[in-house]
Coordinates of C-alpha atoms in Angstrom, one line a residue:
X1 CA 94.0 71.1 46.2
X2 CA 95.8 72.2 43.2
X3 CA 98.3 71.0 40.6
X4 CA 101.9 72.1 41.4
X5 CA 103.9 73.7 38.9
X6 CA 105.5 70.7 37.8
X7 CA 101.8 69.4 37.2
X8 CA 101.1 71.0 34.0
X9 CA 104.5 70.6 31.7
X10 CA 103.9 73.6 30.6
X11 CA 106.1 76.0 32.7
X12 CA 107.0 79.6 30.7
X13 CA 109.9 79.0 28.5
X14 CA 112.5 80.9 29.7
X15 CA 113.9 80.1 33.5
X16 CA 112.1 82.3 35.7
X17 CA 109.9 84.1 33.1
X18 CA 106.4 84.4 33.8
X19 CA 107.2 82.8 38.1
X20 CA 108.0 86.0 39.4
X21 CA 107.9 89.4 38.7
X22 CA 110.2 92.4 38.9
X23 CA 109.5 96.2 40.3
X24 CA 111.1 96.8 36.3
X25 CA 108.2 94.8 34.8
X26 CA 105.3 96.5 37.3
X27 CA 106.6 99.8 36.2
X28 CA 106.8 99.1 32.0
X29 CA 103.2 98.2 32.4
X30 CA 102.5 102.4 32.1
X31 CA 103.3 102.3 28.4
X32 CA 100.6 100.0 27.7
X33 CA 97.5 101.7 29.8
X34 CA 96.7 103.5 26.5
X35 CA 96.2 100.0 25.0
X36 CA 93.1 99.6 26.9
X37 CA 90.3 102.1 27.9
X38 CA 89.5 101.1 31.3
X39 CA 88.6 105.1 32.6
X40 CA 87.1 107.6 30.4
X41 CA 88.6 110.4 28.9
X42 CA 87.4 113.4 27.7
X43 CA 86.7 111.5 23.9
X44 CA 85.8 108.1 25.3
X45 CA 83.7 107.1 27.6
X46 CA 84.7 103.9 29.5
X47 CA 82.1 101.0 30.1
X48 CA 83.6 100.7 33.1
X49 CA 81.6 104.1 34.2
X50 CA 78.0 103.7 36.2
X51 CA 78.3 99.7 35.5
X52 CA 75.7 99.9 38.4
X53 CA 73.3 102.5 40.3
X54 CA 73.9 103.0 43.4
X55 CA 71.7 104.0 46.8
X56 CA 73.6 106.5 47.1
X57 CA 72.9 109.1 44.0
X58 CA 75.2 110.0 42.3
X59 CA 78.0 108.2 43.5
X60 CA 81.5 108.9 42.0
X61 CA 79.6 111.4 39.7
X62 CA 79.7 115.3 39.7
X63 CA 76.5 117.1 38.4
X64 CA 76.7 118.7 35.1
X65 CA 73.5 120.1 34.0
X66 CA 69.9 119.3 33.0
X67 CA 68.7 118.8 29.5
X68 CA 65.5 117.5 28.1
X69 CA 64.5 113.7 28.5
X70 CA 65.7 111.6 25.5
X71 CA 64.2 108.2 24.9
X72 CA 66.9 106.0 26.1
X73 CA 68.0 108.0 29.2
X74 CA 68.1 106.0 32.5
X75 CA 64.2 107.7 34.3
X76 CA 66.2 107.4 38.2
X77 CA 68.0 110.5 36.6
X78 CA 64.9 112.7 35.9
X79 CA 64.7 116.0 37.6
X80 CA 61.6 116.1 39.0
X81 CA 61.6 119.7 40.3
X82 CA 62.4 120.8 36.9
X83 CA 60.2 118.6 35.2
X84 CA 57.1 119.8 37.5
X85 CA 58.3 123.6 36.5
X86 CA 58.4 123.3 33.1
X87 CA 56.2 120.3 32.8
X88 CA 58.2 118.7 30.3
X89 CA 60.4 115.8 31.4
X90 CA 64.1 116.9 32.0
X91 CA 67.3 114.2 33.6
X92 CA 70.4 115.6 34.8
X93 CA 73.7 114.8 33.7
X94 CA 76.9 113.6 35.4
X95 CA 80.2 113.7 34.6
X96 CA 82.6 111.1 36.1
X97 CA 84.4 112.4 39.9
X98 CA 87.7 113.4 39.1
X99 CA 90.4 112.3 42.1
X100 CA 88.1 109.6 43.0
X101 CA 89.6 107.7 45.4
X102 CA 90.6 103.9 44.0
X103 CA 91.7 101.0 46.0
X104 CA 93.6 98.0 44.4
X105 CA 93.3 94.8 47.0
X106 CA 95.5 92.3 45.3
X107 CA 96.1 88.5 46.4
X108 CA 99.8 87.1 46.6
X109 CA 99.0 84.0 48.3
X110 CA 100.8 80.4 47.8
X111 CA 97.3 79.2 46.1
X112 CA 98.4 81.8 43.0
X113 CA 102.1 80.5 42.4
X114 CA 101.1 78.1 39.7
X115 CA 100.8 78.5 36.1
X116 CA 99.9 76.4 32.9
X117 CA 100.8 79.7 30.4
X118 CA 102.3 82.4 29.5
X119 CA 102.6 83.7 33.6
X120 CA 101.9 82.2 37.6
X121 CA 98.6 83.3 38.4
X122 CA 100.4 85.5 41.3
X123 CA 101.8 87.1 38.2
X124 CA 98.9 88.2 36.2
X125 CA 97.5 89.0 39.3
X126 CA 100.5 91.9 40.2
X127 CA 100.6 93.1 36.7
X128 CA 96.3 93.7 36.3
X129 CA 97.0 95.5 39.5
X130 CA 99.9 98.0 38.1
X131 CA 97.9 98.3 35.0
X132 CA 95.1 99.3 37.1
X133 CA 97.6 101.3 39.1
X134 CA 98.9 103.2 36.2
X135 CA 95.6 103.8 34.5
X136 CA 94.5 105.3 37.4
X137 CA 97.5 107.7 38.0
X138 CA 96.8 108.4 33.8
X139 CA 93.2 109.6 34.7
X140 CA 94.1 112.1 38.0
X141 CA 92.3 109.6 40.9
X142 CA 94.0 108.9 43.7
X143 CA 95.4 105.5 44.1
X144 CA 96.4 102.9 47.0
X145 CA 95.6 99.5 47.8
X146 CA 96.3 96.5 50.2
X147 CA 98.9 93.5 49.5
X148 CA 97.4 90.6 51.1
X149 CA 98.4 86.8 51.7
X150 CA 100.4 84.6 53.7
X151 CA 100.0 86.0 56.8
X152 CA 101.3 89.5 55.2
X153 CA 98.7 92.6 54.6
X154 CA 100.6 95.8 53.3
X155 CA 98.8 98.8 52.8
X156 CA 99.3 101.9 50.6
X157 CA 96.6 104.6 51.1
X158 CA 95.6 106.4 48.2
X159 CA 97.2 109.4 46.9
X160 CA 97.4 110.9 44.0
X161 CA 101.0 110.5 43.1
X162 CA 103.2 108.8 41.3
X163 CA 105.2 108.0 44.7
X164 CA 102.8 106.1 46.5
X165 CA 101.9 103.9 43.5
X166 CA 105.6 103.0 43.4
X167 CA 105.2 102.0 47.4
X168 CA 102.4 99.5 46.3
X169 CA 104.1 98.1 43.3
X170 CA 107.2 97.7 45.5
X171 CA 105.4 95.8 47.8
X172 CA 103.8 93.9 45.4
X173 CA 107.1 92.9 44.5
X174 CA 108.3 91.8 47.4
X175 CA 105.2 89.5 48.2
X176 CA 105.9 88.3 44.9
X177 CA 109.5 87.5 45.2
X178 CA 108.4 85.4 48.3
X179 CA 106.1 82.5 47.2
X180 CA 107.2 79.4 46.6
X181 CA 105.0 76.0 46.3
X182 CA 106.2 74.9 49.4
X183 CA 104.0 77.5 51.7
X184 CA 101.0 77.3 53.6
X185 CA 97.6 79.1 52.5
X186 CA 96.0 81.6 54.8
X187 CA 92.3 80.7 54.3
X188 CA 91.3 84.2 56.2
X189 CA 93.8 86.3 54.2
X190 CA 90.8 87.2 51.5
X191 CA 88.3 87.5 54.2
X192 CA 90.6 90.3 56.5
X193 CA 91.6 92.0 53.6
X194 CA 87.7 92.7 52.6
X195 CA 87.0 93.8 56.2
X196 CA 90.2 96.4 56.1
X197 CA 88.5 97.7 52.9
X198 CA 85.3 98.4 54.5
X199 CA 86.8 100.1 57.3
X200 CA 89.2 102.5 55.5
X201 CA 86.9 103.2 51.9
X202 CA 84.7 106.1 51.9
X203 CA 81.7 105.8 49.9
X204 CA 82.5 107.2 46.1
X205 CA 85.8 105.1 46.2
X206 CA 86.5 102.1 43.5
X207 CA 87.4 98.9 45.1
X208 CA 89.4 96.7 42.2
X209 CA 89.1 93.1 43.9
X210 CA 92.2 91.1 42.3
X211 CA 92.4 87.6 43.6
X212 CA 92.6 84.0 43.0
X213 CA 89.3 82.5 41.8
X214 CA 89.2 80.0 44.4
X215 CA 89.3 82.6 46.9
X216 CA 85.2 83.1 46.9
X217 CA 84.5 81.3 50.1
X218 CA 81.2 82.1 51.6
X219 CA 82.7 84.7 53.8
X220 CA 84.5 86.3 51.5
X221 CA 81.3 86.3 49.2
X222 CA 79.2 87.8 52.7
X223 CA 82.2 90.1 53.1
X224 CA 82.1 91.4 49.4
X225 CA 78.4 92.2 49.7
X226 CA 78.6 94.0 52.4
X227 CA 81.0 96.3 50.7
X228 CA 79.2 97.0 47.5
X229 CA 76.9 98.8 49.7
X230 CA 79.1 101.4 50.5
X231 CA 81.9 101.6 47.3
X232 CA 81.7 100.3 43.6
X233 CA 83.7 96.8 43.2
X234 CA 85.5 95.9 40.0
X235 CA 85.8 91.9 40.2
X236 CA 89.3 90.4 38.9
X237 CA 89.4 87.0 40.0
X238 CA 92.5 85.2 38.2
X239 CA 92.4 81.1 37.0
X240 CA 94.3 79.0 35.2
X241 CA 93.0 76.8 32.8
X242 CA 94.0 73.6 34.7
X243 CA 92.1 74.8 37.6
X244 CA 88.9 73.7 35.5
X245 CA 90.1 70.6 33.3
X246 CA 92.7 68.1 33.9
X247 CA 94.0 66.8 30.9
X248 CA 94.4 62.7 30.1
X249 CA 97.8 62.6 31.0
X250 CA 98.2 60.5 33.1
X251 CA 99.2 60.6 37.2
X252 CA 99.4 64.1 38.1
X253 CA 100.8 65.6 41.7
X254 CA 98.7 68.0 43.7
X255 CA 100.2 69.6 46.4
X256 CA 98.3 71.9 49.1
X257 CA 99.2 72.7 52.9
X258 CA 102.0 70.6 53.0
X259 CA 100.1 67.3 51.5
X260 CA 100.7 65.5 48.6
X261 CA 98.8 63.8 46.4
X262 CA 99.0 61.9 43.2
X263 CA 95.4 61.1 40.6
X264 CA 95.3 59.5 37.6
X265 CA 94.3 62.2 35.2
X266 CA 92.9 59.0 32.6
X267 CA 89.8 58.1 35.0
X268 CA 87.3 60.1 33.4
X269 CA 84.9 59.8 36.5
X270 CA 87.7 62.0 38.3
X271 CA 88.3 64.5 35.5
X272 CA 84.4 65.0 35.3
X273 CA 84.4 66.0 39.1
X274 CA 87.3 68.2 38.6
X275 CA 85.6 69.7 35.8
X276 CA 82.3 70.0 37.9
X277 CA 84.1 71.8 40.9
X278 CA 85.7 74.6 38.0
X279 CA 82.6 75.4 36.7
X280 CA 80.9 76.1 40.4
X281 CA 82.9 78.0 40.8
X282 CA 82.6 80.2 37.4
X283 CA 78.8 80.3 38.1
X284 CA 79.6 81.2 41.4
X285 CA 81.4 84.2 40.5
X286 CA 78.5 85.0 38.0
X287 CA 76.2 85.1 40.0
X288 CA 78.0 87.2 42.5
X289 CA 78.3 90.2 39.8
X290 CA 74.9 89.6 38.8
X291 CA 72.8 90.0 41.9
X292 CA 75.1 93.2 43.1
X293 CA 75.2 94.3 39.4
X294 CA 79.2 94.2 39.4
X295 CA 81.6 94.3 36.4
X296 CA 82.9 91.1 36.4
X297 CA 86.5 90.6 34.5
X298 CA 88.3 87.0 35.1
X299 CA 91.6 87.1 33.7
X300 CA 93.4 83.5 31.9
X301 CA 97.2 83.0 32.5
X302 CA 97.1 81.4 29.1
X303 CA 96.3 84.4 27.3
X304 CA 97.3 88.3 27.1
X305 CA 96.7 90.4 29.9
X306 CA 95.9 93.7 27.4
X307 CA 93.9 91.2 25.0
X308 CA 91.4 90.0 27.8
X309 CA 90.4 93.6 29.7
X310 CA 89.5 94.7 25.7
X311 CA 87.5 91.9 25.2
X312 CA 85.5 92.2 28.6
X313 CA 85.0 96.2 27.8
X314 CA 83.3 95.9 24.4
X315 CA 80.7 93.7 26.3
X316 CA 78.5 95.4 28.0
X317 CA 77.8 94.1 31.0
X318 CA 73.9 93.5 32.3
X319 CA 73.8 95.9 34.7
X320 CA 75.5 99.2 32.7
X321 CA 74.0 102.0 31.5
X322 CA 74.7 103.4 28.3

């Protein structure tokens, strides 16, 4: 279960601001994709590029050309038959695929329309995807996606146009526009949407996974591995902080497929369990992105959007190579 709305105090300001989200808004987003350097451009390169190697060489990557070793370059690059010609150690060089083919799956399920901060979870969610969306467009990939919750799956497939991003963020829109607290979760929604992705993504394509960090079931998580086999996965899952602390204030309501319940947030025996159950599922996550060498980017709804994808690109993650 989760705190509804009302749970937290601590609703955005303005009525409506921050609850739901307008086509207007999704669209905006494009003036702020030069804010943050989530693709590479011809004088930046994005840490979001060869995060991890894949069995498939190459992957995403166009040849460039062969140069000498340098200390520091990653030895699964070496050219062996060039090396054995000129018996001196020489690695190939890539440059990222141009049109590659991205996929945006982002969750608008009942579990996301809550919020402590600035936006619903089901909000940040829909604008990380446009900004994803846009930045995409920005860079000449192709671009689609898959709307998924309550009962609902839409799907765009990728193009490279401005149209068919518009058809997603439209939808988006729409399965935004219809939460409300009083719905139902679909607890396969994640799982089907994972399985749709496999069966429609080529290898070479970028998967962004946008969802609510509760989502991470152990299907989901059997679902996700079997698709990093095949296409490079950018993990978004979306929290708020009140889905890891309750705060002392005293009885809070929780609401979750049509049950209601009320704790008493002053029993710290209860908080400490709540507290427990947030950070499994952090390390969860973790651990995820660490064995299949994924970028891993969770995104607050108490903070800025723009603010939090900087701060998780000037980390390099584990697995990249420089």
């Amino acid at each position: 279960m989760q705190p509804s709305p009302s749970a937290s105090g601590h609703e955005p300001s303005s009525p409506g601001a921050g609850i739901h989200v307008s086509l207007a808004e999704l669209i905006d987003i494009r003036h702020r994709v030069r804010e943050v350097p989530l693709f590479s451009s011809p004088h930046r390169r994005s840490p979001l590029v060869g995060l991890h190697h894949s069995k498939l060489r190459g992957r995403g990557v166009d040849f460039d050309q062969v140069r000498i070793y340098q200390a520091g370059d990653d030895v699964r690059t070496i050219d062996w038959r060039v090396t054995a010609r000129t018996q001196e150690p020489h690695t190939k060089l890539f440059h990222e695929e141009r049109e590659r083919p991205i996929y945006i799956l982002v969750e608008q399920s009942p579990r996301l329309f809550f919020g402590s901060g600035l936006a619903f979870k089901s909000v940040l969610a829909a604008q990380a995807a446009s900004l994803v969306g846009w930045a995409s467009l920005s860079h000449n990939d192709r671009v689609g996606g898959l709307v998924f919750g309550h009962g609902e799956h839409h799907e765009i497939k990728p193009r490279r146009s401005k149209q068919s991003l518009l058809q997603l963020l439209d939808r988006l829109t729409r399965a935004n526009a219809g939460l409300n607290a009083d719905q139902n979760n679909d607890p396969d929604a994640f799982g089907l949407a994972l399985r749709r992705a496999r069966e429609v993504l080529r290898p070479g394509s970028l998967a962004v996974i946008i969802c609510d960090e509760r989502a991470l079931s152990d299907a989901a998580e059997q679902q996700l591995t079997l698709l990093a086999r095949h296409v490079d996965l950018l993990l978004v899952p979306v929290f708020d902080p009140l889905d890891h602390a309750l705060p002392a204030a005293g009885l809070l309501r929780f609401a979750q497929f049509g049950a209601r319940l009320e704790l008493d947030s002053h029993d710290a025996a209860i908080r400490k369990a709540y507290r427990l159950q947030g950070e499994a599922r952090t390390v969860r996550w973790r651990r995820l992105a660490d064995r299949l060498r994924l970028p891993l980017m969770p995104l607050d709804t108490q903070r800025d959007l723009i603010d939090q994808l900087r701060e998780h690109l000037s980390v390099q993650h584990p697995g990249a190579h420089r």
